[in-house]
């Protein structure tokens, strides 16, 4: 029997940890969200500073500990978990395709974060509101359509209802999370482009109704979206009318 998975991530937000939580939840895998347990934050901070076992110290959460292995980088963690949780086909072509999609989602997530932190991650949003507004306009106008358009196109080309064919994989769970996050942060912008991403939105909907995911979303294990996370709702960044990306 494999040991329990230990997930390490900031306890107050969905953030990048959520892509991993969703995979563990869908699989019904035994896991501990360590930083959300008593004294768990201390353990995580200590491990980030000085990992006591051999291996590469993580640069940043999320990371996973499984037996003797310590694995960081969201897409890398999912590539490790995928085959173990039955969330990716066994063949190599599917596995590398899943990694490719997940890394592209990671790029998109970084851009979604940079909307509210366009100048520096080391400053508060309140210290970079004007550039954030310009960044938000261009994110909504050009980046959401480009990234979601690419995913929609790959979904249309798929031989089944999921990105990699007839079975759900971890990238489909991540698509759900992307759509949920964008809909929370940019409800007006998402409403305006709904028609362009019909298949993707339908996929996100199907994922949300899977029994284990639905149970998870209704539980206290699911942290609510908030303005400390990656997908933040600031009304100033999501005007009801389309604005010019520059000017
Ligand atoms: N590419 C990494 C990014 C990890 C990352 O940026 N983690 C954030 C939290 S979501 C963090 O704690 N960053 C600290 C820092 O950048 O200084 C991944 O996908 O896991």
GROMACS .gro file of C-alpha atoms and ligand atoms in nm:
model
  267
    1UNK     CA    1   0.000   0.000   0.000
    2UNK     CA    2   0.141   0.344  -0.092
    3UNK     CA    3   0.171   0.591   0.192
    4UNK     CA    4  -0.076   0.875   0.233
    5UNK     CA    5  -0.009   1.171   0.006
    6UNK     CA    6   0.099   1.485   0.190
    7UNK     CA    7   0.009   1.805   0.010
    8UNK     CA    8   0.182   2.124   0.119
    9UNK     CA    9   0.019   2.450   0.018
   10UNK     CA   10  -0.084   2.788   0.162
   11UNK     CA   11  -0.390   2.711   0.374
   12UNK     CA   12  -0.608   3.018   0.309
   13UNK     CA   13  -0.637   3.005  -0.069
   14UNK     CA   14  -0.722   2.772  -0.356
   15UNK     CA   15  -0.426   2.895  -0.557
   16UNK     CA   16  -0.209   2.651  -0.745
   17UNK     CA   17  -0.265   2.388  -0.479
   18UNK     CA   18  -0.623   2.352  -0.598
   19UNK     CA   19  -0.520   2.179  -0.921
   20UNK     CA   20  -0.363   1.908  -0.706
   21UNK     CA   21  -0.645   1.896  -0.451
   22UNK     CA   22  -0.894   1.834  -0.732
   23UNK     CA   23  -0.696   1.535  -0.863
   24UNK     CA   24  -0.666   1.381  -0.516
   25UNK     CA   25  -1.037   1.440  -0.449
   26UNK     CA   26  -1.156   1.297  -0.783
   27UNK     CA   27  -0.951   0.983  -0.721
   28UNK     CA   28  -1.067   0.951  -0.359
   29UNK     CA   29  -0.698   0.923  -0.269
   30UNK     CA   30  -0.585   0.929   0.094
   31UNK     CA   31  -0.420   1.266   0.149
   32UNK     CA   32  -0.347   1.524   0.414
   33UNK     CA   33  -0.356   1.896   0.335
   34UNK     CA   34  -0.074   1.946   0.581
   35UNK     CA   35  -0.071   2.325   0.618
   36UNK     CA   36  -0.440   2.317   0.712
   37UNK     CA   37  -0.375   2.089   1.009
   38UNK     CA   38  -0.269   2.222   1.351
   39UNK     CA   39   0.098   2.327   1.337
   40UNK     CA   40   0.102   2.226   0.970
   41UNK     CA   41   0.207   2.572   0.855
   42UNK     CA   42   0.512   2.552   1.078
   43UNK     CA   43   0.603   2.219   0.925
   44UNK     CA   44   0.564   2.359   0.574
   45UNK     CA   45   0.773   2.668   0.648
   46UNK     CA   46   1.042   2.461   0.808
   47UNK     CA   47   1.054   2.225   0.513
   48UNK     CA   48   1.077   2.517   0.270
   49UNK     CA   49   1.373   2.656   0.459
   50UNK     CA   50   1.563   2.341   0.526
   51UNK     CA   51   1.439   2.018   0.378
   52UNK     CA   52   1.562   1.747   0.615
   53UNK     CA   53   1.574   1.463   0.362
   54UNK     CA   54   1.774   1.428   0.044
   55UNK     CA   55   1.647   1.574  -0.280
   56UNK     CA   56   1.585   1.919  -0.423
   57UNK     CA   57   1.426   2.172  -0.188
   58UNK     CA   58   1.106   2.320  -0.338
   59UNK     CA   59   1.126   2.679  -0.458
   60UNK     CA   60   0.763   2.742  -0.363
   61UNK     CA   61   0.441   2.560  -0.271
   62UNK     CA   62   0.258   2.357  -0.382
   63UNK     CA   63   0.463   2.046  -0.322
   64UNK     CA   64   0.385   1.686  -0.246
   65UNK     CA   65   0.552   1.437  -0.021
   66UNK     CA   66   0.495   1.074  -0.098
   67UNK     CA   67   0.709   0.822   0.086
   68UNK     CA   68   1.067   0.928   0.031
   69UNK     CA   69   0.983   1.151  -0.264
   70UNK     CA   70   0.941   1.524  -0.252
   71UNK     CA   71   0.790   1.677  -0.564
   72UNK     CA   72   0.732   2.045  -0.646
   73UNK     CA   73   0.590   2.238  -0.944
   74UNK     CA   74   0.216   2.189  -0.996
   75UNK     CA   75   0.240   2.032  -1.342
   76UNK     CA   76   0.518   1.801  -1.225
   77UNK     CA   77   0.314   1.690  -0.924
   78UNK     CA   78   0.019   1.614  -1.151
   79UNK     CA   79   0.241   1.422  -1.394
   80UNK     CA   80   0.350   1.210  -1.096
   81UNK     CA   81   0.001   1.160  -0.958
   82UNK     CA   82  -0.178   1.108  -1.291
   83UNK     CA   83  -0.084   0.745  -1.354
   84UNK     CA   84  -0.105   0.655  -0.983
   85UNK     CA   85  -0.457   0.795  -0.949
   86UNK     CA   86  -0.582   0.666  -1.286
   87UNK     CA   87  -0.614   1.021  -1.414
   88UNK     CA   88  -0.411   0.986  -1.734
   89UNK     CA   89  -0.385   0.703  -1.988
   90UNK     CA   90  -0.079   0.480  -1.962
   91UNK     CA   91   0.058   0.545  -2.310
   92UNK     CA   92   0.343   0.790  -2.350
   93UNK     CA   93   0.175   1.005  -2.615
   94UNK     CA   94  -0.116   1.080  -2.380
   95UNK     CA   95   0.112   1.147  -2.087
   96UNK     CA   96   0.327   1.400  -2.269
   97UNK     CA   97   0.016   1.561  -2.414
   98UNK     CA   98  -0.124   1.597  -2.061
   99UNK     CA   99   0.200   1.758  -1.939
  100UNK     CA  100   0.197   1.994  -2.237
  101UNK     CA  101  -0.158   2.107  -2.161
  102UNK     CA  102  -0.090   2.138  -1.787
  103UNK     CA  103   0.221   2.350  -1.844
  104UNK     CA  104   0.022   2.577  -2.075
  105UNK     CA  105  -0.244   2.608  -1.804
  106UNK     CA  106   0.037   2.698  -1.560
  107UNK     CA  107   0.149   2.976  -1.796
  108UNK     CA  108  -0.207   3.105  -1.808
  109UNK     CA  109  -0.237   3.090  -1.428
  110UNK     CA  110   0.078   3.301  -1.397
  111UNK     CA  111  -0.073   3.560  -1.629
  112UNK     CA  112  -0.399   3.559  -1.432
  113UNK     CA  113  -0.195   3.630  -1.119
  114UNK     CA  114   0.005   3.903  -1.290
  115UNK     CA  115  -0.315   4.092  -1.371
  116UNK     CA  116  -0.339   4.207  -1.008
  117UNK     CA  117   0.040   4.211  -0.961
  118UNK     CA  118   0.170   4.356  -1.290
  119UNK     CA  119   0.468   4.538  -1.138
  120UNK     CA  120   0.578   4.308  -0.858
  121UNK     CA  121   0.464   4.010  -0.652
  122UNK     CA  122   0.642   4.182  -0.364
  123UNK     CA  123   0.398   4.476  -0.359
  124UNK     CA  124   0.028   4.483  -0.270
  125UNK     CA  125  -0.237   4.515  -0.538
  126UNK     CA  126  -0.325   4.852  -0.382
  127UNK     CA  127   0.025   4.973  -0.475
  128UNK     CA  128  -0.016   4.883  -0.842
  129UNK     CA  129  -0.381   4.952  -0.919
  130UNK     CA  130  -0.331   5.166  -1.230
  131UNK     CA  131  -0.104   4.922  -1.414
  132UNK     CA  132  -0.332   4.639  -1.298
  133UNK     CA  133  -0.622   4.804  -1.472
  134UNK     CA  134  -0.433   4.828  -1.801
  135UNK     CA  135  -0.309   4.471  -1.762
  136UNK     CA  136  -0.662   4.346  -1.691
  137UNK     CA  137  -0.797   4.505  -2.008
  138UNK     CA  138  -0.536   4.338  -2.225
  139UNK     CA  139  -0.567   4.006  -2.037
  140UNK     CA  140  -0.939   4.002  -2.105
  141UNK     CA  141  -0.911   4.123  -2.463
  142UNK     CA  142  -0.624   3.912  -2.588
  143UNK     CA  143  -0.501   3.648  -2.341
  144UNK     CA  144  -0.828   3.488  -2.226
  145UNK     CA  145  -0.938   3.441  -2.589
  146UNK     CA  146  -0.600   3.303  -2.693
  147UNK     CA  147  -0.560   3.051  -2.409
  148UNK     CA  148  -0.924   2.944  -2.383
  149UNK     CA  149  -0.952   2.944  -2.762
  150UNK     CA  150  -0.663   2.701  -2.782
  151UNK     CA  151  -0.818   2.471  -2.520
  152UNK     CA  152  -1.158   2.490  -2.691
  153UNK     CA  153  -1.001   2.400  -3.024
  154UNK     CA  154  -0.818   2.099  -2.878
  155UNK     CA  155  -1.140   1.986  -2.712
  156UNK     CA  156  -1.327   2.007  -3.042
  157UNK     CA  157  -1.050   1.803  -3.206
  158UNK     CA  158  -1.057   1.538  -2.933
  159UNK     CA  159  -1.206   1.199  -3.017
  160UNK     CA  160  -1.420   1.211  -2.702
  161UNK     CA  161  -1.584   1.440  -2.450
  162UNK     CA  162  -1.256   1.511  -2.269
  163UNK     CA  163  -0.937   1.683  -2.379
  164UNK     CA  164  -0.748   1.357  -2.424
  165UNK     CA  165  -1.034   1.144  -2.551
  166UNK     CA  166  -1.314   0.946  -2.393
  167UNK     CA  167  -1.188   0.948  -2.036
  168UNK     CA  168  -1.143   1.221  -1.784
  169UNK     CA  169  -0.782   1.314  -1.706
  170UNK     CA  170  -0.626   1.557  -1.462
  171UNK     CA  171  -0.614   1.828  -1.728
  172UNK     CA  172  -0.995   1.828  -1.747
  173UNK     CA  173  -1.007   1.888  -1.371
  174UNK     CA  174  -0.768   2.180  -1.423
  175UNK     CA  175  -0.989   2.321  -1.698
  176UNK     CA  176  -1.278   2.320  -1.450
  177UNK     CA  177  -1.064   2.513  -1.202
  178UNK     CA  178  -0.958   2.767  -1.467
  179UNK     CA  179  -1.317   2.834  -1.570
  180UNK     CA  180  -1.428   2.858  -1.206
  181UNK     CA  181  -1.147   3.102  -1.129
  182UNK     CA  182  -1.198   3.320  -1.435
  183UNK     CA  183  -1.575   3.328  -1.376
  184UNK     CA  184  -1.513   3.443  -1.019
  185UNK     CA  185  -1.254   3.706  -1.109
  186UNK     CA  186  -1.396   3.837  -1.435
  187UNK     CA  187  -1.772   3.762  -1.440
  188UNK     CA  188  -1.851   4.043  -1.683
  189UNK     CA  189  -1.576   3.959  -1.925
  190UNK     CA  190  -1.661   3.589  -1.913
  191UNK     CA  191  -2.028   3.662  -1.980
  192UNK     CA  192  -1.936   3.856  -2.293
  193UNK     CA  193  -1.737   3.568  -2.443
  194UNK     CA  194  -1.942   3.271  -2.323
  195UNK     CA  195  -2.043   3.175  -2.678
  196UNK     CA  196  -1.683   3.131  -2.788
  197UNK     CA  197  -1.607   2.856  -2.539
  198UNK     CA  198  -1.920   2.643  -2.533
  199UNK     CA  199  -1.747   2.307  -2.525
  200UNK     CA  200  -1.504   2.415  -2.257
  201UNK     CA  201  -1.783   2.553  -2.038
  202UNK     CA  202  -1.983   2.234  -2.085
  203UNK     CA  203  -1.676   2.031  -1.985
  204UNK     CA  204  -1.628   2.243  -1.672
  205UNK     CA  205  -1.993   2.188  -1.589
  206UNK     CA  206  -1.967   1.810  -1.629
  207UNK     CA  207  -1.659   1.803  -1.408
  208UNK     CA  208  -1.837   2.001  -1.136
  209UNK     CA  209  -2.115   1.740  -1.133
  210UNK     CA  210  -1.894   1.436  -1.088
  211UNK     CA  211  -1.998   1.284  -0.755
  212UNK     CA  212  -1.664   1.322  -0.576
  213UNK     CA  213  -1.599   1.670  -0.714
  214UNK     CA  214  -1.951   1.785  -0.626
  215UNK     CA  215  -1.908   1.648  -0.273
  216UNK     CA  216  -1.571   1.820  -0.244
  217UNK     CA  217  -1.703   2.155  -0.369
  218UNK     CA  218  -1.978   2.141  -0.108
  219UNK     CA  219  -1.739   2.055   0.173
  220UNK     CA  220  -1.526   2.271   0.402
  221UNK     CA  221  -1.218   2.123   0.235
  222UNK     CA  222  -1.284   2.358  -0.058
  223UNK     CA  223  -1.148   2.699   0.040
  224UNK     CA  224  -1.368   2.981  -0.092
  225UNK     CA  225  -1.229   3.214  -0.359
  226UNK     CA  226  -1.092   3.528  -0.199
  227UNK     CA  227  -0.871   3.829  -0.266
  228UNK     CA  228  -0.554   3.663  -0.139
  229UNK     CA  229  -0.555   3.399  -0.409
  230UNK     CA  230  -0.465   3.387  -0.775
  231UNK     CA  231  -0.814   3.453  -0.911
  232UNK     CA  232  -0.926   3.774  -0.742
  233UNK     CA  233  -1.241   3.971  -0.802
  234UNK     CA  234  -1.173   4.343  -0.809
  235UNK     CA  235  -1.466   4.525  -0.973
  236UNK     CA  236  -1.225   4.786  -1.115
  237UNK     CA  237  -1.054   4.509  -1.315
  238UNK     CA  238  -1.378   4.373  -1.458
  239UNK     CA  239  -1.585   4.664  -1.586
  240UNK     CA  240  -1.930   4.586  -1.722
  241UNK     CA  241  -1.846   4.755  -2.051
  242UNK     CA  242  -1.561   4.659  -2.274
  243UNK     CA  243  -1.270   4.903  -2.234
  244UNK     CA  244  -0.976   4.972  -2.462
  245UNK     CA  245  -0.673   4.757  -2.377
  246UNK     CA  246  -0.438   5.052  -2.415
  247UNK     CA  247  -0.480   5.415  -2.325
  248LIG     N1  248   0.550   2.725  -1.136
  248LIG     C1  249   0.518   2.696  -0.998
  248LIG     C2  250   0.484   2.824  -0.928
  248LIG     C3  251   0.481   2.813  -0.779
  248LIG     C4  252   0.440   2.941  -0.714
  248LIG     O1  253   0.453   3.051  -0.770
  248LIG     N2  254   0.382   2.932  -0.593
  248LIG     C5  255   0.334   3.050  -0.525
  248LIG     C6  256   0.204   3.022  -0.456
  248LIG     S1  257   0.079   2.978  -0.574
  248LIG     C7  258   0.435   3.095  -0.422
  248LIG     O2  259   0.427   3.057  -0.306
  248LIG     N3  260   0.531   3.177  -0.465
  248LIG     C8  261   0.631   3.233  -0.380
  248LIG     C9  262   0.725   3.319  -0.463
  248LIG     O3  263   0.710   3.323  -0.586
  248LIG     O4  264   0.810   3.384  -0.402
  248LIG    C10  265   0.403   2.595  -0.995
  248LIG     O5  266   0.327   2.588  -1.093
  248LIG     O6  267   0.386   2.523  -0.897
   0.00000   0.00000   0.00000
